Amino acid sequence: MTAWHEIEQTEPEFAQRVRALFDARRHKTIATVRADGSPRISGIEAAFEDGELVFGSMPNSRKGADLRRDPRFALHSATVDPVEGSEAQWPGEAKISGRAVFAGATTEGSEGDRFQADITEVVHTHLDEKATMLVVEWWTPAQGLRRVERE
């Protein structure tokens, strides 16, 4: 299982940028797999706690049922548009995918299920310093951090 703290240890600067994008806004978007194999997109709150990426679902939610049946997920940070004329300042967007590991009932707030992320990929998409190239950086446990620039 790959926990968030492992990415922070191996690629601290990359992890810091990704975490800043997830921490910038409260609401994120998660993709899960429905029983028929089709995708489901849902709003979600997620947090980094004690070196783990954690998130929850309300009791009897479709999202939670999806994750208990098929733990694959993709989590997307909130996105903002680049400001015209200041595109190079755009922080980009981040994505984390993997498998949700059931961690019991939620311990704070309303009742529900709590999950920890077993992370298989982390992506940060942004612009270069001149805002002329799209930069995609991604990390996987097997291959570490990679980077591609596209016009």
N, CA and C of each residue as an Amber inpcrd file, in Angstrom:
protein
   453
   0.8450000  -1.1830000   0.0000000   0.0000000   0.0000000   0.0000000
   0.8860000   1.2400000   0.0000000   0.5720000   2.2000000  -0.8760000
   1.3250000   3.4430000  -0.9380000   0.5190000   4.5530000  -0.2770000
   1.0500000   5.0990000   0.7880000   0.4000000   6.1830000   1.5260000
   0.9750000   7.5250000   1.0760000   0.2600000   8.5930000   1.3450000
   0.6730000   9.9250000   0.9450000   2.0550000  10.2880000   1.4800000
   2.3670000   9.9070000   2.6990000   3.6540000  10.2860000   3.2920000
   4.8320000   9.7300000   2.4930000   4.6400000   8.6230000   1.7720000
   5.7160000   8.0760000   0.9450000   6.0390000   8.9890000  -0.2280000
   5.0240000   9.6220000  -0.7830000   5.2430000  10.5770000  -1.8800000
   5.9160000  11.8330000  -1.3320000   5.4720000  12.2660000  -0.1560000
   6.1110000  13.4180000   0.4790000   7.5940000  13.1590000   0.7460000
   7.9400000  11.9390000   1.0920000   9.3400000  11.6030000   1.3750000
  10.1740000  11.5100000   0.1050000   9.6220000  10.9010000  -0.9480000
  10.4060000  10.6960000  -2.1650000  10.4350000  11.9030000  -3.0860000
   9.3490000  12.6860000  -3.1260000   9.2530000  13.8560000  -4.0070000
   8.6150000  15.0150000  -3.2490000   9.3140000  15.5860000  -2.2760000
   8.6960000  16.5870000  -1.4000000   8.1740000  17.8340000  -2.1220000
   8.8870000  18.3560000  -3.0850000   8.4470000  19.5800000  -3.7710000
   7.1970000  19.3030000  -4.6090000   7.1970000  18.2010000  -5.3260000
   6.0370000  17.7870000  -6.1140000   4.8350000  17.5600000  -5.1970000
   5.0250000  16.8200000  -4.1200000   3.9470000  16.5330000  -3.1770000
   3.3850000  17.8190000  -2.5700000   4.2490000  18.7720000  -2.2880000
   3.8070000  20.0440000  -1.7120000   2.8970000  20.7920000  -2.6860000
   3.2650000  20.8170000  -3.9780000   2.4310000  21.4960000  -4.9870000
   1.0780000  20.8150000  -5.1400000   1.0800000  19.4830000  -5.1770000
  -0.1730000  18.7380000  -5.3160000  -1.0590000  18.9560000  -4.0920000
  -0.4750000  18.8520000  -2.9350000  -1.2680000  19.0270000  -1.7130000
  -1.8440000  20.4420000  -1.6360000  -1.0860000  21.4430000  -2.0360000
  -1.5850000  22.8230000  -2.0110000  -2.8280000  22.9580000  -2.8890000
  -2.8640000  22.2850000  -4.0210000  -4.0350000  22.3450000  -4.8950000
  -5.2390000  21.6630000  -4.2550000  -5.0100000  20.5400000  -3.5860000
  -6.1230000  19.8620000  -2.9070000  -6.5820000  20.6380000  -1.6770000
  -5.6580000  21.2730000  -0.9690000  -6.0170000  22.0170000   0.2380000
  -6.6260000  23.3870000  -0.0660000  -6.4790000  23.8820000  -1.2860000
  -6.9370000  25.2290000  -1.6360000  -8.4580000  25.3780000  -1.5850000
  -9.1720000  24.3100000  -1.8430000 -10.6340000  24.3470000  -1.8480000
 -11.1590000  23.1500000  -1.0640000 -12.3420000  23.3120000  -0.4890000
 -12.9280000  22.2510000   0.3320000 -13.4550000  21.0880000  -0.5090000
 -14.1080000  21.3960000  -1.6190000 -14.7860000  20.3630000  -2.4020000
 -13.9330000  19.8860000  -3.5700000 -13.9020000  18.5650000  -3.7260000
 -13.2030000  17.9030000  -4.8120000 -14.2100000  17.0540000  -5.5850000
 -13.7230000  16.3700000  -6.6210000 -14.5620000  15.4680000  -7.3940000
 -13.9090000  14.0950000  -7.3990000 -14.7170000  13.0610000  -7.1710000
 -14.2010000  11.6960000  -7.1970000 -14.9420000  10.8950000  -8.2610000
 -14.2010000  10.0550000  -8.9630000 -14.7840000   9.1170000  -9.9190000
 -14.6860000   7.7260000  -9.3080000 -15.7980000   6.9950000  -9.3580000
 -15.8500000   5.6110000  -8.8990000 -16.4340000   4.7730000 -10.0290000
 -16.4930000   3.4680000  -9.8240000 -17.0120000   2.5600000 -10.8430000
 -18.3480000   1.9940000 -10.3670000 -19.3910000   2.2070000 -11.1660000
 -20.7180000   1.6740000 -10.8560000 -20.7350000   0.1510000 -11.0200000
 -21.7730000  -0.4820000 -10.5230000 -21.9050000  -1.9410000 -10.6180000
 -21.8940000  -2.4170000 -12.0730000 -22.4270000  -1.6030000 -12.9860000
 -22.4570000  -2.0110000 -14.4010000 -21.1560000  -1.6720000 -15.1340000
 -20.1670000  -1.1280000 -14.4030000 -18.8700000  -0.8040000 -15.0030000
 -18.7390000   0.6110000 -15.5200000 -19.8250000   1.3520000 -15.5310000
 -19.7560000   2.7290000 -16.0120000 -19.2250000   3.6420000 -14.9070000
 -18.7100000   4.8110000 -15.2810000 -18.1580000   5.7210000 -14.2670000
 -19.2470000   6.4960000 -13.5360000 -18.9330000   6.8690000 -12.3020000
 -19.8010000   7.7570000 -11.5190000 -18.9210000   8.8950000 -11.0100000
 -19.3670000  10.1250000 -11.1710000 -18.6730000  11.3070000 -10.6590000
 -19.4870000  11.8500000  -9.4980000 -18.8030000  12.1360000  -8.3860000
 -19.4730000  12.6550000  -7.1890000 -18.6230000  13.7340000  -6.5530000
 -19.2800000  14.6630000  -5.8850000 -18.5650000  15.6240000  -5.0680000
 -18.0950000  14.9400000  -3.7900000 -16.9840000  15.4110000  -3.2430000
 -16.4350000  14.7880000  -2.0320000 -15.5120000  15.7650000  -1.3280000
 -15.3460000  15.5470000  -0.0440000 -14.3150000  16.2330000   0.7280000
 -13.2510000  15.2000000   1.0530000 -12.0050000  15.6080000   0.9750000
 -10.8880000  14.7180000   1.2730000  -9.8800000  15.5000000   2.1010000
  -9.0550000  14.7860000   2.8560000  -8.0760000  15.4620000   3.7160000
  -6.8100000  14.6300000   3.8180000  -5.7170000  15.3170000   4.0810000
  -4.4440000  14.6640000   4.3760000  -4.3090000  14.6560000   5.8970000
  -4.3060000  13.4600000   6.4730000  -4.2340000  13.3140000   7.9290000
  -3.1700000  12.2930000   8.3030000  -2.2200000  12.7150000   9.1010000
  -1.1840000  11.8020000   9.6010000  -0.5150000  11.0100000   8.4790000
  -0.1970000  11.6990000   7.3780000   0.4990000  11.0530000   6.2760000
  -0.3620000  10.2140000   5.3620000  -1.6720000  10.2640000   5.5440000
  -2.6110000   9.4930000   4.7300000  -3.5770000  10.4460000   4.0200000
  -4.0260000  10.0590000   2.8370000  -5.1210000  10.7390000   2.1680000
  -6.3850000   9.9860000   2.5460000  -7.3480000  10.6750000   3.1640000
  -8.5720000  10.0400000   3.6390000  -9.7920000  10.7750000   3.0890000
 -10.8760000  10.0240000   2.9420000 -12.1530000  10.6030000   2.5230000
 -13.2590000   9.6920000   3.0080000 -14.4790000  10.1750000   2.9390000
 -15.5930000   9.4050000   3.4720000 -16.8000000   9.4380000   2.5680000
 -17.8080000   8.6980000   2.9850000 -19.0910000   8.7070000   2.2880000
 -20.1950000   8.5890000   3.3310000 -21.3410000   9.1360000   2.9970000
 -22.4840000   9.0620000   3.9030000 -23.0160000   7.6310000   3.9370000
 -23.7550000   7.2620000   4.9790000 -24.3090000   5.9000000   5.0520000
 -25.1760000   5.5950000   3.8280000 -25.0200000   4.4080000   3.2890000
 -25.8270000   3.9260000   2.1630000 -25.6900000   4.7590000   0.8980000
 -24.6000000   5.5060000   0.7530000 -24.4240000   6.2930000  -0.4700000
 -23.9820000   5.3970000  -1.6190000 -24.2870000   5.8100000  -2.8200000
 -23.8620000   5.0740000  -4.0090000 -22.3450000   5.0900000  -4.1190000
 -21.7440000   6.2190000  -3.8050000 -20.2820000   6.3570000  -3.8580000
 -19.6160000   5.3360000  -2.9380000 -20.0930000   5.2230000  -1.7110000
 -19.5400000   4.2610000  -0.7690000 -19.7580000   2.8250000  -1.2240000
 -20.9470000   2.5440000  -1.7730000 -21.2230000   1.1960000  -2.2850000
 -20.2850000   0.8730000  -3.4460000 -20.0710000   1.8540000  -4.3160000
 -19.1210000   1.6580000  -5.4220000 -17.7460000   1.2790000  -4.8790000
 -17.2530000   2.0450000  -3.9070000 -15.9000000   1.8310000  -3.3860000
 -15.7560000   0.5170000  -2.6310000 -16.8010000   0.0870000  -1.9530000
 -16.7310000  -1.1970000  -1.2460000 -16.7310000  -2.3680000  -2.2370000
 -17.4350000  -2.2060000  -3.3600000 -17.5100000  -3.2570000  -4.3700000
 -16.2600000  -3.2610000  -5.2720000 -15.8470000  -2.0840000  -5.7130000
 -14.6870000  -1.9290000  -6.6020000 -13.9240000  -0.7140000  -6.0880000
 -12.7950000  -0.9020000  -5.4390000 -12.1410000   0.1980000  -4.7330000
 -11.4210000   1.2250000  -5.6020000 -11.4100000   1.0510000  -6.9100000
 -10.7020000   2.0040000  -7.7700000 -11.3700000   3.3800000  -7.7410000
 -10.5490000   4.4110000  -7.6750000 -11.0610000   5.7820000  -7.6640000
 -10.0750000   6.7110000  -8.3650000 -10.5860000   7.8540000  -8.7660000
  -9.7630000   8.9640000  -9.2340000 -10.3140000  10.2170000  -8.5610000
  -9.4390000  10.9540000  -7.8970000  -9.8250000  12.1440000  -7.1430000
  -9.2280000  13.3570000  -7.8370000 -10.0440000  14.3790000  -8.0710000
  -9.6080000  15.5760000  -8.7940000  -9.7320000  16.7900000  -7.8880000
  -8.6780000  17.5960000  -7.8570000  -8.7270000  18.8430000  -7.0870000
  -9.7540000  19.7820000  -7.7110000 -10.1540000  20.7740000  -6.9510000
 -10.9920000  21.8280000  -7.5250000 -10.1730000  22.5460000  -8.5890000
 -10.8280000  23.0410000  -9.6140000 -10.0900000  23.7270000 -10.6700000
 -10.5230000  25.1800000 -10.7620000  -9.5960000  26.0000000 -11.1720000
  -9.8630000  27.4080000 -11.4440000  -9.2810000  27.7180000 -12.8120000
  -9.9050000  28.6390000 -13.5120000  -9.4050000  29.0360000 -14.8230000
  -8.1870000  29.9330000 -14.6760000  -7.2400000  29.8270000 -15.6220000
  -6.1250000  30.7800000 -15.6180000  -6.6650000  32.1940000 -15.8440000
  -6.0540000  33.1700000 -15.2110000  -6.4530000  34.5650000 -15.3880000
  -5.8190000  35.0720000 -16.6810000  -6.6440000  35.6220000 -17.5640000
  -6.1350000  36.1220000 -18.8310000  -5.0660000  37.1830000 -18.5900000
  -3.9350000  36.9870000 -19.2430000  -2.8080000  37.8880000 -19.0590000
  -1.8510000  37.4460000 -17.9720000  -2.2960000  36.5320000 -17.1120000
  -1.4560000  36.0210000 -16.0250000  -1.4570000  34.4940000 -16.0180000
  -1.5020000  33.9080000 -17.2000000  -1.6100000  32.4600000 -17.3110000
  -0.4620000  31.7200000 -16.6240000   0.7260000  32.3190000 -16.6290000
   1.8850000  31.6620000 -16.0070000   1.7150000  31.5170000 -14.4950000
   0.8040000  32.2800000 -13.8950000   0.5630000  32.1910000 -12.4460000
  -0.4510000  31.1080000 -12.0920000  -1.0760000  30.5090000 -13.1260000
  -2.0820000  29.4690000 -12.8890000  -1.4330000  28.2980000 -12.1600000
  -1.9740000  27.8810000 -11.0070000  -1.3450000  26.7860000 -10.2490000
  -1.5910000  25.4100000 -10.8630000  -2.5540000  25.3150000 -11.7630000
  -2.8460000  24.0400000 -12.4020000  -3.9010000  23.2550000 -11.6580000
  -3.8960000  21.9550000 -11.9110000  -4.8470000  21.0510000 -11.2750000
  -4.1210000  19.7660000 -10.9080000  -4.6800000  19.0420000  -9.9650000
  -4.0390000  17.8130000  -9.4920000  -5.0390000  16.6750000  -9.4550000
  -4.5080000  15.4680000  -9.6530000  -5.3260000  14.2640000  -9.6180000
  -4.5680000  13.1850000  -8.8500000  -5.3010000  12.4010000  -8.0860000
  -4.7370000  11.2660000  -7.3680000  -5.6470000  10.0780000  -7.6360000
  -5.0510000   8.9640000  -8.0310000  -5.8660000   7.7690000  -8.2490000
  -5.2660000   6.5910000  -7.4990000  -6.1030000   5.5860000  -7.3190000
  -5.6570000   4.4030000  -6.6000000  -6.8240000   3.5480000  -6.1900000
  -6.6720000   2.9590000  -5.0050000  -7.7060000   2.0960000  -4.4460000
  -8.0840000   2.5960000  -3.0600000  -9.3850000   2.6230000  -2.8010000
  -9.8860000   3.0540000  -1.4920000  -9.9100000   1.8600000  -0.5560000
  -9.2570000   1.9970000   0.5790000  -9.2130000   0.9400000   1.5790000
 -10.1750000   1.3220000   2.7000000 -11.1720000   0.4900000   2.9330000
 -12.1540000   0.7680000   3.9830000 -11.4370000   0.8340000   5.3230000
 -11.6680000   1.9280000   6.0560000 -10.9810000   2.1410000   7.3380000
 -11.9580000   2.2540000   8.5000000 -13.1980000   1.8000000   8.2990000
 -14.1750000   1.8250000   9.3740000 -15.1470000   2.9820000   9.2600000
 -15.8590000   3.2110000  10.3470000 -16.8410000   4.2960000  10.3850000
 -16.1310000   5.6330000  10.5750000 -16.7560000   6.7030000  10.1030000
 -16.1970000   8.0310000  10.3190000 -16.1590000   8.3140000  11.8090000
 -15.1560000   9.0510000  12.2160000 -14.9800000   9.3200000  13.6430000
 -15.4250000  10.7180000  14.0360000 -15.6040000  11.5850000  13.0670000
 -16.0500000  12.9530000  13.3550000 -17.2340000  13.2980000  12.4770000
 -18.0670000  14.2160000  12.9380000 -19.1930000  14.6610000  12.1330000
 -20.2610000  13.5940000  12.0050000 -20.9240000  13.5920000  10.8470000
 -22.0250000  12.6610000  10.6480000 -21.5230000  11.2400000  10.3990000
 -22.4400000  10.3150000  10.5510000 -22.1830000   8.8960000  10.3710000
 -21.7770000   8.6130000   8.9280000 -20.9730000   7.6000000   8.7160000
 -20.6050000   7.2090000   7.3630000 -19.3920000   6.3040000   7.3490000
 -18.8880000   6.0470000   6.1520000 -17.7250000   5.1930000   5.9660000
 -16.4860000   6.0440000   5.7300000 -15.3580000   5.5810000   6.2500000
 -14.0820000   6.2690000   6.0920000 -13.1750000   5.3830000   5.2450000
 -12.4560000   6.0000000   4.3120000 -11.5390000   5.2850000   3.4430000
 -10.1710000   5.9460000   3.4850000  -9.1240000   5.1300000   3.3400000
  -7.7570000   5.6140000   3.1550000  -7.3600000   5.2780000   1.7270000
  -6.5520000   6.1430000   1.1180000  -6.1320000   5.9240000  -0.2590000
  -4.8610000   5.0860000  -0.3280000  -4.9120000   4.0290000  -1.1210000
  -3.7350000   3.2970000  -1.5600000  -3.4100000   3.8980000  -2.9250000
  -2.4240000   4.7580000  -2.9800000  -2.1860000   5.6140000  -4.1390000
  -1.3790000   4.8880000  -5.2120000  -1.8920000   4.9450000  -6.4510000
  -1.1890000   4.3430000  -7.5870000  -0.6620000   5.3820000  -8.5680000
  -1.2150000   6.6100000  -8.5170000  -0.7290000   7.6640000  -9.4180000
  -1.1100000   9.0410000  -8.8730000  -0.1960000   9.9840000  -9.0290000
  -0.4360000  11.3800000  -8.6690000  -0.0140000  12.2240000  -9.8720000
  -0.8730000  13.1700000 -10.2700000  -0.6100000  13.9930000 -11.4550000
  -0.7810000  15.4670000 -11.1180000   0.1400000  16.2990000 -11.6150000
   0.0060000  17.7530000 -11.5430000   0.1480000  18.2860000 -12.9610000
  -0.9080000  18.9350000 -13.4460000  -0.9250000  19.5370000 -14.7730000
  -0.9090000  21.0490000 -14.5960000   0.0280000  21.7220000 -15.2600000
   0.1600000  23.1750000 -15.1300000   0.8440000  23.7280000 -16.3700000
   1.0990000  25.0150000 -16.3890000   1.8030000  25.6560000 -17.5060000
   3.2440000  25.9370000 -17.1100000   4.1170000  26.0310000 -18.1140000
   5.5060000  26.3980000 -17.8210000   5.5750000  27.8730000 -17.4270000
   6.7570000  28.3310000 -17.0260000   6.9140000  29.7030000 -16.5130000
   6.6030000  30.7820000 -17.5520000   6.6340000  30.4530000 -18.8480000
   6.2850000  31.4250000 -19.8950000   4.8390000  31.2520000 -20.3710000
   4.1530000  30.2490000 -19.8420000   2.7720000  29.9250000 -20.2230000
   2.6660000  29.5860000 -21.7080000   3.6970000  28.9540000 -22.2430000
   3.6890000  28.5500000 -23.6510000   3.5550000  27.0360000 -23.8150000
   3.7750000  26.3020000 -22.7300000   3.7320000  24.8460000 -22.7880000
   2.8750000  24.2980000 -21.6470000   2.1360000  23.2430000 -21.9590000
   1.4300000  22.5050000 -20.9250000   2.4260000  21.5190000 -20.3230000
   2.4980000  21.4740000 -19.0110000   3.4170000  20.5800000 -18.3150000
   2.5850000  19.5540000 -17.5420000   2.8860000  18.2800000 -17.7800000
   2.2260000  17.2010000 -17.0440000   3.3120000  16.4530000 -16.2880000
   3.2040000  16.4600000 -14.9700000   4.1180000  15.7080000 -14.1190000
   3.3030000  14.6310000 -13.4300000   3.8290000  13.4140000 -13.4040000
   3.1080000  12.3500000 -12.7340000   4.0700000  11.4050000 -12.0300000
   3.5580000  10.8790000 -10.9260000   4.3280000   9.9820000 -10.0720000
   3.5880000   8.6650000  -9.9410000   4.3320000   7.5750000 -10.0260000
   3.7980000   6.2470000  -9.7250000   4.8050000   5.5450000  -8.8130000
   4.3580000   4.5830000  -8.0130000   5.2930000   3.8810000  -7.1320000
   6.4070000   3.1710000  -7.9070000   6.0820000   2.6360000  -9.0650000
   7.0640000   1.8550000  -9.8190000   8.0750000   2.7120000 -10.5730000
   7.6280000   3.8690000 -11.0850000   8.5160000   4.6530000 -11.9520000
   8.8900000   6.0150000 -11.3920000   8.3850000   6.3570000 -10.2360000
   8.7320000   7.6430000  -9.6510000   8.1230000   8.8020000 -10.4210000
   8.7980000   9.9400000 -10.3880000   8.2890000  11.1710000 -11.0010000
   8.7670000  11.2910000 -12.4440000   7.8210000  11.6090000 -13.3240000
   8.1240000  11.8600000 -14.7400000   7.4880000  13.1700000 -15.1490000
   7.9600000  13.7170000 -16.2830000   7.4810000  15.0240000 -16.7450000
   7.4400000  15.0440000 -18.2700000   6.3480000  15.6290000 -18.8050000
   6.1880000  15.8130000 -20.2480000   5.7380000  17.2550000 -20.4560000
   6.2740000  17.8980000 -21.4910000   5.8300000  19.2500000 -21.8750000
   5.2190000  19.1530000 -23.2730000   4.0980000  19.8350000 -23.4570000
   3.3760000  19.8250000 -24.7400000   3.0230000  21.2460000 -25.1330000
   3.0850000  21.5170000 -26.4260000   2.6700000  22.8370000 -26.9240000
   1.1780000  22.9360000 -27.0020000
